[in-house]
mmCIF file of C-alpha atoms in Angstrom:
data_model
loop_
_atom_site.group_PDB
_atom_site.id
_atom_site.type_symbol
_atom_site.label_atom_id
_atom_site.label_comp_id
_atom_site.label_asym_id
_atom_site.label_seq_id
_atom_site.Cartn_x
_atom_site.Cartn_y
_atom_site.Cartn_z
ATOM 1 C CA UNK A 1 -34.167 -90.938 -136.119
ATOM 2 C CA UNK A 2 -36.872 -92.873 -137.866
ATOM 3 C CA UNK A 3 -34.731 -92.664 -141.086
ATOM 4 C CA UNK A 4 -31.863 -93.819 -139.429
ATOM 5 C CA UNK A 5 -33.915 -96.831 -137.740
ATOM 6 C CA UNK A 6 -35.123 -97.768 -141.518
ATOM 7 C CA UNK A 7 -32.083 -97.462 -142.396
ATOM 8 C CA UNK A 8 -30.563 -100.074 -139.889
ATOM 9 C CA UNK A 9 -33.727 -102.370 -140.830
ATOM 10 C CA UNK A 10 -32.853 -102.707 -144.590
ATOM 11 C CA UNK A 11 -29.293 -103.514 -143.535
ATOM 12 C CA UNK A 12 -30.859 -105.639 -141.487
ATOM 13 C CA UNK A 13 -32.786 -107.562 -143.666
ATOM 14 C CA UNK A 14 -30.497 -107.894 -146.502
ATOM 15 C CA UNK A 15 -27.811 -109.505 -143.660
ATOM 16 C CA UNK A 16 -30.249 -112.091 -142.998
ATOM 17 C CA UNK A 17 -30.946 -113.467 -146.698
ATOM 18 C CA UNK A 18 -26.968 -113.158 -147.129
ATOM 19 C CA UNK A 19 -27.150 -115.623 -144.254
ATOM 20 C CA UNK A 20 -29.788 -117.846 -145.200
ATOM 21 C CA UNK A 21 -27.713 -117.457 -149.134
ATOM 22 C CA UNK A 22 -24.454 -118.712 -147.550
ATOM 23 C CA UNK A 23 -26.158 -121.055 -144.944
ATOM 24 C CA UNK A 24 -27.682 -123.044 -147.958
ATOM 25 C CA UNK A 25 -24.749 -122.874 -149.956
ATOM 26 C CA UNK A 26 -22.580 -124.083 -146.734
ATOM 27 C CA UNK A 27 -25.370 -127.266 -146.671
ATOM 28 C CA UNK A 28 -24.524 -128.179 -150.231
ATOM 29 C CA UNK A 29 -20.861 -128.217 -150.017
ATOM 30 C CA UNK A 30 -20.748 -129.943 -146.322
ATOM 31 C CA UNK A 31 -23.471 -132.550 -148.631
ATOM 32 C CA UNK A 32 -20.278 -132.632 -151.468
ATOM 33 C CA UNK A 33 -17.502 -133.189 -148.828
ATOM 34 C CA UNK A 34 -19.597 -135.998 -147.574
ATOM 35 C CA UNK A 35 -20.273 -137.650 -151.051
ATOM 36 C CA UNK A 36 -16.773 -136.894 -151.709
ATOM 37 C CA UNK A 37 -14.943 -138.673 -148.408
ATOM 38 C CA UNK A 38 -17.405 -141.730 -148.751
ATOM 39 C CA UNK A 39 -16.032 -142.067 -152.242
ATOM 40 C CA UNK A 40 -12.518 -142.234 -150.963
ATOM 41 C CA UNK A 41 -12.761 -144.351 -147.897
ATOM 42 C CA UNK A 42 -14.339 -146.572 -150.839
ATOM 43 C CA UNK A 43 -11.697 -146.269 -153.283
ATOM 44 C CA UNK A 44 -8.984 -146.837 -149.777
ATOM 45 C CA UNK A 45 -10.556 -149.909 -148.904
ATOM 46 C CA UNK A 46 -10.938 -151.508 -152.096
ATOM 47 C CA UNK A 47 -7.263 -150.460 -152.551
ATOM 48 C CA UNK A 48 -6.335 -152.280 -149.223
ATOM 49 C CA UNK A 49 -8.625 -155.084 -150.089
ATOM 50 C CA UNK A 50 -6.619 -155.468 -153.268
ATOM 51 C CA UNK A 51 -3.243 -155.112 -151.363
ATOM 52 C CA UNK A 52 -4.228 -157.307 -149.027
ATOM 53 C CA UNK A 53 -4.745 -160.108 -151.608
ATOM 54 C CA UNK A 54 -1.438 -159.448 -153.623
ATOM 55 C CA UNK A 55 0.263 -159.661 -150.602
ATOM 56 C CA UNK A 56 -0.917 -162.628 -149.920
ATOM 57 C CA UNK A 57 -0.398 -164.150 -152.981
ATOM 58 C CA UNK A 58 2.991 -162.812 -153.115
ATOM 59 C CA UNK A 59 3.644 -163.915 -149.706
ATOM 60 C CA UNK A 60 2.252 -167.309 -150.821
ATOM 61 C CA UNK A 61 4.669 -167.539 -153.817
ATOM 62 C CA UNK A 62 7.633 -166.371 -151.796
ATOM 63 C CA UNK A 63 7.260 -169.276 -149.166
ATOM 64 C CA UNK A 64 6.899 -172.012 -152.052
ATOM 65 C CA UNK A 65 10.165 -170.840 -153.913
ATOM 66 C CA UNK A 66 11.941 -171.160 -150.876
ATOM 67 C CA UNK A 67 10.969 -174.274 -149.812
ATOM 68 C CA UNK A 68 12.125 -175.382 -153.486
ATOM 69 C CA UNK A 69 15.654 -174.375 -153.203
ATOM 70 C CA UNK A 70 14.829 -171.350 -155.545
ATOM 71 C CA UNK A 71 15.936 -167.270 -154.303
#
């Protein structure tokens, strides 16, 4: 019985470090996927903020050649 319980303690202990292993390593990728998504929302809204301002433009030079007769 007492080997058994030993037994069940090692197991034991070497389930908790696998947790604390994978707990750790589930910190620094959630960290990554963070870094990662604030990059893109960056890189999205300097693309929309560049969009946004060729439109414009565009818009601008649509309105002016027809107003001048021009297609």
């Amino acid at each position: 019985m007492e080997r058994l319980n030993s037994k069940l303690y090692l197991q034991n202990c070497f389930m908790i470090k696998e947790n604390e292993r994978l707990r750790k390593k589930a910190q620094i990728l959630n960290q990554e996927n963070q870094q990662l998504l604030l990059e893109l929302k960056q890189k999205l809204s300097k693309t929309k903020n560049s969009n946004g301002s060729n439109q414009g433009s565009n818009s601008n030079l649509s309105s002016s050649s027809s107003a001048s007769g021009q297609s």
